[in-house]
Short mmCIF file of N, CA and C and ligand atoms in Angstrom, two decimals:
data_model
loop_
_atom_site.label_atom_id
_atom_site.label_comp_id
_atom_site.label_asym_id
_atom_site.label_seq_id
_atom_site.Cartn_x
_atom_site.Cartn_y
_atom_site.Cartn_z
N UNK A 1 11.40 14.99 -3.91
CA UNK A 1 10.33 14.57 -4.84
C UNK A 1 10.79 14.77 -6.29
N UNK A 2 10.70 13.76 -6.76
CA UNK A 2 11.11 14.02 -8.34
C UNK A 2 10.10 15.50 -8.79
N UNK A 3 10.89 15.77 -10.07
CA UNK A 3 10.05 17.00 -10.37
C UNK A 3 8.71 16.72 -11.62
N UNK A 4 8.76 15.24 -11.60
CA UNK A 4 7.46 15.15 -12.78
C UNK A 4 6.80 14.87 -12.16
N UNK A 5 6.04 14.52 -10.67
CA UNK A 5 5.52 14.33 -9.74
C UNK A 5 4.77 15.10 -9.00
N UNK A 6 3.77 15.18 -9.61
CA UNK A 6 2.71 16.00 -9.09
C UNK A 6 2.60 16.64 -7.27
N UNK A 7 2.92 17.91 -7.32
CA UNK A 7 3.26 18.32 -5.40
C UNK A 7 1.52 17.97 -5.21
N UNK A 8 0.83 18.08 -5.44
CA UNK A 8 -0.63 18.08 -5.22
C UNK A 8 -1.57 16.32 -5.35
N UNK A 9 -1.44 15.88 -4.53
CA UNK A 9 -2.00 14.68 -4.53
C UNK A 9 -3.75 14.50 -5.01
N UNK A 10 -4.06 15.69 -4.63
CA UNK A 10 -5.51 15.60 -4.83
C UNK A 10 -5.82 15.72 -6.49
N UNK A 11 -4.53 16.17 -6.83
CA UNK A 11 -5.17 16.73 -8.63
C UNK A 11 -4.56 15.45 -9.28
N UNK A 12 -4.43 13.95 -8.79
CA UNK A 12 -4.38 13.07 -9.57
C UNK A 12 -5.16 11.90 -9.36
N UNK A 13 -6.01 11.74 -7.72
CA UNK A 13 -6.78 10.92 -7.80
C UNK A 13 -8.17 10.77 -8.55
N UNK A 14 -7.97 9.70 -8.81
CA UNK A 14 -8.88 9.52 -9.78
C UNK A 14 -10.59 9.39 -9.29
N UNK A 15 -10.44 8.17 -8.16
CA UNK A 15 -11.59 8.33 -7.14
C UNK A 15 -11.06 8.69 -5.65
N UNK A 16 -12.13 9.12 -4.88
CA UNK A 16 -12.44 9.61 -4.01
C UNK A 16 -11.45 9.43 -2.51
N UNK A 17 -10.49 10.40 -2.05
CA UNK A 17 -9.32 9.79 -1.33
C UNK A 17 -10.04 9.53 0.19
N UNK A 18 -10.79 9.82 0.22
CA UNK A 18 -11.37 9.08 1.44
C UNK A 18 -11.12 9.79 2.62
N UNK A 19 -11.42 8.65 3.76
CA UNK A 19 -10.99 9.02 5.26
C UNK A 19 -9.49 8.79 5.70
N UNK A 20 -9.08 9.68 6.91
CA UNK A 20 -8.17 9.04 7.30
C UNK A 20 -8.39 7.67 7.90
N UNK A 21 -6.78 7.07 7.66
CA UNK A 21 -7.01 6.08 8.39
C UNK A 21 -6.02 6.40 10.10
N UNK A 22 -7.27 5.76 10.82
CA UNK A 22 -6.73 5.70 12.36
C UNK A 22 -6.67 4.54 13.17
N UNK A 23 -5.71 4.26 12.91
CA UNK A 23 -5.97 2.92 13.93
C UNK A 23 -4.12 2.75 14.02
N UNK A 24 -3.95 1.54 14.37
CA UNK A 24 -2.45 1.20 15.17
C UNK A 24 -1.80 0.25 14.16
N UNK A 25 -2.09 -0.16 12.42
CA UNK A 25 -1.76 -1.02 11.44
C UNK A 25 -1.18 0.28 10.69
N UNK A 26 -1.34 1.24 10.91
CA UNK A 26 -0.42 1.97 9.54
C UNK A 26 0.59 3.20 10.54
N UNK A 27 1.65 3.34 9.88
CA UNK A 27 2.45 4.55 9.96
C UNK A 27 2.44 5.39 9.22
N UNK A 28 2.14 6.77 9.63
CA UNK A 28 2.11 8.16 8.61
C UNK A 28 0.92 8.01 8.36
N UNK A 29 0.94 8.67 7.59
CA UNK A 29 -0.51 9.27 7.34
C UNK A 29 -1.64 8.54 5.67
N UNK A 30 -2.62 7.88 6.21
CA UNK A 30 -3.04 7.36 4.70
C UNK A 30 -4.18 7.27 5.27
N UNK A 31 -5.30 7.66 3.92
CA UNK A 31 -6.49 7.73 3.20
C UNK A 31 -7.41 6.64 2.87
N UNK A 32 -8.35 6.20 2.76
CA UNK A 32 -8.91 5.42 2.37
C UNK A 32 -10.39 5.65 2.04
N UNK A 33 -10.75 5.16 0.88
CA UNK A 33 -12.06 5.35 0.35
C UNK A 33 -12.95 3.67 0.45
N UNK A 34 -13.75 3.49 0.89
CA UNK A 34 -14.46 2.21 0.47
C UNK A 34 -15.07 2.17 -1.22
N UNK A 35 -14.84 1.80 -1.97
CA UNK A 35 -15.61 1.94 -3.35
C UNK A 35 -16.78 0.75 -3.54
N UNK A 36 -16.32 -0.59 -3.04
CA UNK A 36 -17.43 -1.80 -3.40
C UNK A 36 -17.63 -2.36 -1.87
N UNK A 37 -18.35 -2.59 -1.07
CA UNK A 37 -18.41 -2.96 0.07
C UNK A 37 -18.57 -4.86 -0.05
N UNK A 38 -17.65 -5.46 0.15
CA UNK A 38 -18.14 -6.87 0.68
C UNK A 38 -19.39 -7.65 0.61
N UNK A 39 -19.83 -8.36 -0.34
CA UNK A 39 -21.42 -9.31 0.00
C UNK A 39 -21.09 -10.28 -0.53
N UNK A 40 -22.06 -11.33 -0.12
CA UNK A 40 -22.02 -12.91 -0.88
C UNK A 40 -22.20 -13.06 -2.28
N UNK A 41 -22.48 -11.95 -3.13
CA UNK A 41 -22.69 -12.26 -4.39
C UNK A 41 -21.18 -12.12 -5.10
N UNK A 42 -20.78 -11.01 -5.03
CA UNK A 42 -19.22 -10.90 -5.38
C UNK A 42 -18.30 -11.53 -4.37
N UNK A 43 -18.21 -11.42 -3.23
CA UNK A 43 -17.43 -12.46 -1.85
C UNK A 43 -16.17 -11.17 -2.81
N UNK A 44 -15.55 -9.99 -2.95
CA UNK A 44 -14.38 -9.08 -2.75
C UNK A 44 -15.23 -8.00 -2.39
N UNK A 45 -13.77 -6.96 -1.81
CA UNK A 45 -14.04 -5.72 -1.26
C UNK A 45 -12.67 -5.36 -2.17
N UNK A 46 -13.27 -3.43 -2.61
CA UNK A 46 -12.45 -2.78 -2.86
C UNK A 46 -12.33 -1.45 -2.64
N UNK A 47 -11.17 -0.89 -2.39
CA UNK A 47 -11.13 0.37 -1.86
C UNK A 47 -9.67 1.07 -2.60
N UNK A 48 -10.05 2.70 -2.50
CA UNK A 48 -9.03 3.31 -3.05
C UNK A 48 -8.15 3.37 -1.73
N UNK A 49 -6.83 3.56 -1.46
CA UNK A 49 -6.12 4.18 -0.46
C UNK A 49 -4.91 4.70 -1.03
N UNK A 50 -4.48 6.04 -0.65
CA UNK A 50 -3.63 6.83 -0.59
C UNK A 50 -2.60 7.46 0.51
N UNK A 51 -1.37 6.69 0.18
CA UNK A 51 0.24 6.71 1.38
C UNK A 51 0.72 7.97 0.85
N UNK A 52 1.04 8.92 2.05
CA UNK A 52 1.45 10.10 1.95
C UNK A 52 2.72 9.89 2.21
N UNK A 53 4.03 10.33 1.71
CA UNK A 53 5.37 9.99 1.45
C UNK A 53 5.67 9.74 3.09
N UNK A 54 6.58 8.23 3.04
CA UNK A 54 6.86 8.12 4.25
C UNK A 54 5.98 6.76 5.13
N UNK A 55 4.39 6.88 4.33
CA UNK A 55 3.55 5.55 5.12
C UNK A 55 3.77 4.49 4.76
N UNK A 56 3.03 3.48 5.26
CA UNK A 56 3.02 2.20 4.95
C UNK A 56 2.12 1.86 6.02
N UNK A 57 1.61 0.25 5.67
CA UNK A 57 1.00 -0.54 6.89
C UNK A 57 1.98 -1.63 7.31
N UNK A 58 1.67 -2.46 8.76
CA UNK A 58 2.23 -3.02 9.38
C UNK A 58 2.48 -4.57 8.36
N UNK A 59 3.31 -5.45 8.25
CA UNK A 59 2.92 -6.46 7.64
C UNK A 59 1.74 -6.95 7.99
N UNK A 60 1.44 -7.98 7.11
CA UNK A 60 -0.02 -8.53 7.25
C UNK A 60 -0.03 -9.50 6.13
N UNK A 61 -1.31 -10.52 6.69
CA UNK A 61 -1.81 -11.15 5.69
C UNK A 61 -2.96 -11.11 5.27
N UNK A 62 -3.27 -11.74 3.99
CA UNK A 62 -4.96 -11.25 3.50
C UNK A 62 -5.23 -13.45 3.45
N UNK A 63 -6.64 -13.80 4.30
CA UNK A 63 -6.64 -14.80 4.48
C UNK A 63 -6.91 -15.35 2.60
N UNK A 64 -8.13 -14.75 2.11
CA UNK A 64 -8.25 -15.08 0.63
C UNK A 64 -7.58 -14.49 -0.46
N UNK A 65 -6.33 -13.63 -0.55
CA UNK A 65 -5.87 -12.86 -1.50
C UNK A 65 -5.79 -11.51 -1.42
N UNK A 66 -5.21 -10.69 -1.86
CA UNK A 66 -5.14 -9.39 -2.78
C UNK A 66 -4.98 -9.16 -3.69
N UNK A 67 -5.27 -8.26 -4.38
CA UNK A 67 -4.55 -7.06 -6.02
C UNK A 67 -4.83 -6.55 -5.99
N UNK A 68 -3.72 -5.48 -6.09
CA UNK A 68 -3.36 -4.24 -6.06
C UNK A 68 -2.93 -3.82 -7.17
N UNK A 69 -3.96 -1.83 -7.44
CA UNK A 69 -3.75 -1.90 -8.82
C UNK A 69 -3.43 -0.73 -8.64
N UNK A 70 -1.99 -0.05 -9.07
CA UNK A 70 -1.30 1.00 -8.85
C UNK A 70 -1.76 2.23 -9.51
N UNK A 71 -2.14 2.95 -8.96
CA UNK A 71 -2.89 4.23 -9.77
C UNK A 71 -2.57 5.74 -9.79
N UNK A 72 -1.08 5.81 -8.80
CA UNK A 72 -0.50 7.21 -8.64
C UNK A 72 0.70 7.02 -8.04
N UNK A 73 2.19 7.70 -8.01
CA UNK A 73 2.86 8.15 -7.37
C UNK A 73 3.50 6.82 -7.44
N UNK A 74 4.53 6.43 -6.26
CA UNK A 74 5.54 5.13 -6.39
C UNK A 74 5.61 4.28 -5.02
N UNK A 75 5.51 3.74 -4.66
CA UNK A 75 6.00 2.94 -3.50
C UNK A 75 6.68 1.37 -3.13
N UNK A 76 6.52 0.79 -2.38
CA UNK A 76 6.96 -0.18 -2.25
C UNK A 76 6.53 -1.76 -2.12
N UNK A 77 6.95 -2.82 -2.31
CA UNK A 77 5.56 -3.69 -1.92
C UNK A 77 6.69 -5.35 -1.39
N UNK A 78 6.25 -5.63 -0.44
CA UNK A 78 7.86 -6.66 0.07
C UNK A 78 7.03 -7.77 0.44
N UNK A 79 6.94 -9.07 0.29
CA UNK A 79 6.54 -10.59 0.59
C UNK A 79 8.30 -10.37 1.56
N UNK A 80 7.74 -11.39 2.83
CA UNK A 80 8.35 -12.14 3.91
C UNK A 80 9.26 -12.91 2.74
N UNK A 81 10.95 -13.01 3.28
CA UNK A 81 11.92 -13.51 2.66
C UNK A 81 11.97 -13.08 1.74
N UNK A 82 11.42 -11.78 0.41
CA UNK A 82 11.65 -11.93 -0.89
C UNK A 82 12.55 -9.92 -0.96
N UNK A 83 12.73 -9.94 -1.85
CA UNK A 83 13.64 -8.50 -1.96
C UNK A 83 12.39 -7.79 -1.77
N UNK A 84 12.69 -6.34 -1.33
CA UNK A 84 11.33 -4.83 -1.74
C UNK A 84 11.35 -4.82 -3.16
N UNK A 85 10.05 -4.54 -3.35
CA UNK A 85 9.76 -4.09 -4.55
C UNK A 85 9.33 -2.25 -5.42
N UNK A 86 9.96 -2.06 -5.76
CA UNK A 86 9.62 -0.68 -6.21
C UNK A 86 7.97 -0.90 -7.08
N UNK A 87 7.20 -0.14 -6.87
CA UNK A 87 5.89 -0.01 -7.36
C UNK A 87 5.35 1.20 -7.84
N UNK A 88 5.14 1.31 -8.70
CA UNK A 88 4.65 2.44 -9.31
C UNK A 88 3.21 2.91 -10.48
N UNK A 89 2.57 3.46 -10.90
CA UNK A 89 1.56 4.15 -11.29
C UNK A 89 1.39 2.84 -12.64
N UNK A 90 0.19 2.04 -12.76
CA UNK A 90 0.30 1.32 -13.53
C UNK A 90 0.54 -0.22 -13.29
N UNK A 91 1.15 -0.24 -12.65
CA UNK A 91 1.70 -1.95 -12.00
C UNK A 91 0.25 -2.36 -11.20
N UNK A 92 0.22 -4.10 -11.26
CA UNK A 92 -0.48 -4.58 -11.05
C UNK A 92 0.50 -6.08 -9.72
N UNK A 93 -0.02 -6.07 -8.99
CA UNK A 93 0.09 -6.83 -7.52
C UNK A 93 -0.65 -7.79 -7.81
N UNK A 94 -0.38 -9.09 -7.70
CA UNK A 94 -1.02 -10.21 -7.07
C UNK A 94 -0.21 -11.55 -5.75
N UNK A 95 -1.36 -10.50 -4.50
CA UNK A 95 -1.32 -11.12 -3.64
C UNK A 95 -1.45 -12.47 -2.70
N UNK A 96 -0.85 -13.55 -2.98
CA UNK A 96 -1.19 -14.93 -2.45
C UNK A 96 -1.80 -15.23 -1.14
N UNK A 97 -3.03 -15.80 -0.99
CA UNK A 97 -3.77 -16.16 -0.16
C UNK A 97 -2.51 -16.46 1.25
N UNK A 98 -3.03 -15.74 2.35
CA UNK A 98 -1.56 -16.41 3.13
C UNK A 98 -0.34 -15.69 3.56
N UNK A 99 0.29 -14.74 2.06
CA UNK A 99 1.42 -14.77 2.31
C UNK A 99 1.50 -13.27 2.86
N UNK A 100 2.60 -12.96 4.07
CA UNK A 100 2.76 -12.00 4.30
C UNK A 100 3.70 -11.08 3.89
N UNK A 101 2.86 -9.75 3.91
CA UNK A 101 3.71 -8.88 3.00
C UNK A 101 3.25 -7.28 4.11
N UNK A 102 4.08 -5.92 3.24
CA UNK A 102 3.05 -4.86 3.57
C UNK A 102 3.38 -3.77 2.45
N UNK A 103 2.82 -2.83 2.26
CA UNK A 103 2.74 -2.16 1.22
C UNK A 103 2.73 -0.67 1.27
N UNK A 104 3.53 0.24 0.78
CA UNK A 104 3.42 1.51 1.30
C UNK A 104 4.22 2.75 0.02
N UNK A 105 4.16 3.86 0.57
CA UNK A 105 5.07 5.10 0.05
C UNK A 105 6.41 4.98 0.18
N UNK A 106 7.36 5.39 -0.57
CA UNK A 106 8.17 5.40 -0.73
C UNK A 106 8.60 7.40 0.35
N UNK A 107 10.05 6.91 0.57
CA UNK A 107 10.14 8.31 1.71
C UNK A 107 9.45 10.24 1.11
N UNK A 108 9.78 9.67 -0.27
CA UNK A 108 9.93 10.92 -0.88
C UNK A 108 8.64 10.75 -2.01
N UNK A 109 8.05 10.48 -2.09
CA UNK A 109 6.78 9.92 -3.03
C UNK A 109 5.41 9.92 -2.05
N UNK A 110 4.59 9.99 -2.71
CA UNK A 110 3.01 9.32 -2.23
C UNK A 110 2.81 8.31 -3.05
N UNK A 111 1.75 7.27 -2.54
CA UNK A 111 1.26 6.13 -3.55
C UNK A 111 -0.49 6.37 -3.39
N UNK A 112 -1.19 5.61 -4.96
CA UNK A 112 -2.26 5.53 -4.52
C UNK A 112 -2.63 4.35 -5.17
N UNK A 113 -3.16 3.32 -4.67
CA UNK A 113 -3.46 2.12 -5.24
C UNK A 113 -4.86 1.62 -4.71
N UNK A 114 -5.56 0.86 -6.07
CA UNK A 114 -6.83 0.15 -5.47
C UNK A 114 -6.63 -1.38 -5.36
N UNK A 115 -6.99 -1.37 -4.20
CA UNK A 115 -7.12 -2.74 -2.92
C UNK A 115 -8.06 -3.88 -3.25
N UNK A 116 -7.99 -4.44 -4.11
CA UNK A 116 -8.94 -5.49 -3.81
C UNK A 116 -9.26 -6.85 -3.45
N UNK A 117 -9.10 -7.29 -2.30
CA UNK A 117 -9.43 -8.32 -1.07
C UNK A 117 -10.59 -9.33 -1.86
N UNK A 118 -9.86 -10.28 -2.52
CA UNK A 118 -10.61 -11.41 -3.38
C UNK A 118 -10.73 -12.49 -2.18
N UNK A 119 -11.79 -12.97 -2.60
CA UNK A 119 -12.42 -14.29 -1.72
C UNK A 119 -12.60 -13.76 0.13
N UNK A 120 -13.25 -12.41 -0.26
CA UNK A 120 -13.57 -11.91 1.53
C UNK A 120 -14.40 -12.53 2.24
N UNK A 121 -14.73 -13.98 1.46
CA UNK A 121 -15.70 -14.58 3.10
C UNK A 121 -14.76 -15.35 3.59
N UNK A 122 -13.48 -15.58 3.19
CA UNK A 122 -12.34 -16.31 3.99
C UNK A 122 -12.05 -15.15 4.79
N UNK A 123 -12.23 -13.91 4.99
CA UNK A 123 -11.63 -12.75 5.94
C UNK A 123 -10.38 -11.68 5.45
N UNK A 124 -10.64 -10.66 5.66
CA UNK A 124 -9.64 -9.65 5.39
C UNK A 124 -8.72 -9.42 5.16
N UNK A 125 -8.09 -9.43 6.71
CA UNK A 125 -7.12 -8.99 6.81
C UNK A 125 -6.39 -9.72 8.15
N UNK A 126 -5.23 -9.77 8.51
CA UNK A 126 -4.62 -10.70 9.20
C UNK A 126 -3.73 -9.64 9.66
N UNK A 127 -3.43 -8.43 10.50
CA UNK A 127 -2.65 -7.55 11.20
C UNK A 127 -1.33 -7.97 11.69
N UNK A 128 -0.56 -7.62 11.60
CA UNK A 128 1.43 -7.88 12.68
C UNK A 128 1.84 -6.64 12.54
N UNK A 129 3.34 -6.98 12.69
CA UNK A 129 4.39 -6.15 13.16
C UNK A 129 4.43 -5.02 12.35
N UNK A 130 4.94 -3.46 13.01
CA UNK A 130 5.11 -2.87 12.21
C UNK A 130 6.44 -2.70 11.48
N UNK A 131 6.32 -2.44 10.45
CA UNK A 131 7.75 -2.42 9.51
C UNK A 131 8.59 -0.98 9.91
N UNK A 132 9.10 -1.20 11.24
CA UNK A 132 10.13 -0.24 12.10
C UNK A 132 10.67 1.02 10.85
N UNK A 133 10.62 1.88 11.59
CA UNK A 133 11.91 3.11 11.26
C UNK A 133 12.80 2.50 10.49
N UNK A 134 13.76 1.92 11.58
CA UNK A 134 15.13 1.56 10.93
C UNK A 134 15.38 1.14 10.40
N UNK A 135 13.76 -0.29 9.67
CA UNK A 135 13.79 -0.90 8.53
C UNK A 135 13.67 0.12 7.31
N UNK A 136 13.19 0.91 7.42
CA UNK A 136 12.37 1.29 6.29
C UNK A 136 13.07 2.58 5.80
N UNK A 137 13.75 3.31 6.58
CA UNK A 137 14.14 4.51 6.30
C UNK A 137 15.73 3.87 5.76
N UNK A 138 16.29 2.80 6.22
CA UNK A 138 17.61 2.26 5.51
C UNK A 138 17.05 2.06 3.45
N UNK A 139 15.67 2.01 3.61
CA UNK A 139 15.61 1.36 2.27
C UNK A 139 15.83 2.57 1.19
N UNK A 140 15.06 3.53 2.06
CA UNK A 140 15.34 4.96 1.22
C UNK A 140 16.85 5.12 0.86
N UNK A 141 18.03 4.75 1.79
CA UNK A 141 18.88 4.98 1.26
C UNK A 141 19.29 4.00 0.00
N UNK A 142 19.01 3.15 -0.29
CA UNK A 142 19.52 2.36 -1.05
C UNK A 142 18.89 2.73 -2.05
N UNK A 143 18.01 3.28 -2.19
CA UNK A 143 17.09 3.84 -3.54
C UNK A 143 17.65 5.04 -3.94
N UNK A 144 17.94 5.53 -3.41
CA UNK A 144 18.68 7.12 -3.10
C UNK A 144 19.91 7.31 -4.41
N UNK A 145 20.85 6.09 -3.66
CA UNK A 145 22.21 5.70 -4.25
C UNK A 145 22.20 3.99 -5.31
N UNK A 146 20.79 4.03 -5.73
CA UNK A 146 20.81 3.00 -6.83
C UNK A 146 20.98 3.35 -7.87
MN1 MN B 1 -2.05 -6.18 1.62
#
């Protein structure tokens, strides 16, 4: 862990780190807060979530969009065919209706970013594969020795 990097995750979120998440779309361990719930007047949902060094979710697609608005710590963020992206505290994501991607912590970092799922009466979320071990832990090395 770098040393300007807060060991204490809780003393930098800003809102509320939520529940775990449990289900079979994420690896390691991550958080999630609901902040705006979904209705026909706004048609988005937004939520805080927080990747404990090491998580991520499975790729996926969002049928109407995402943005993602980086709010702690560093991680990663990869579109199908395009390089990983390093992400960090401040950066702003915009997600294309469609395209698949997945988004997570970096090995040695936590991330915390707010989620927000534009045009949610087209639907959520679109679940796949998970982004393997052997993918993901090779990336650490290349960050390691960049
Ligand atoms: Mn996403």
């Amino acid at each position: 862990m770098n040393k300007n990097e807060p060991k204490n995750i809780d003393s930098r979120i800003i809102f509320p780190k939520g529940q775990k998440i449990e289900n079979d779309y994420f690896i390691g361990t991550v958080w999630v807060e609901t902040l705006v719930s979904s209705d026909s007047i706004f048609n988005c949902a937004i939520s805080n979530v927080t990747f404990e060094p090491g998580a991520r979710n499975n790729w996926h697609k969002h049928p109407g969009g995402q943005i993602l608005l980086i709010t702690g710590g560093k991680g990663y963020y990869q579109e199908e065919g395009q390089p990983v992206h390093i992400i960090k505290e401040g950066d702003v994501v915009k997600i294309q209706p469609g395209v698949k991607h997945w988004h997570g912590a970096t090995q040695n970092s936590w991330l915390s970013h707010i989620a927000i799922t534009t045009n949610s009466q087209k639907g959520a979320v679109e679940w796949m594969e998970p982004v393997s071990d052997e993918y993901y832990l090779q990336l650490m090395v290349e960050e390691k020795y960049a």
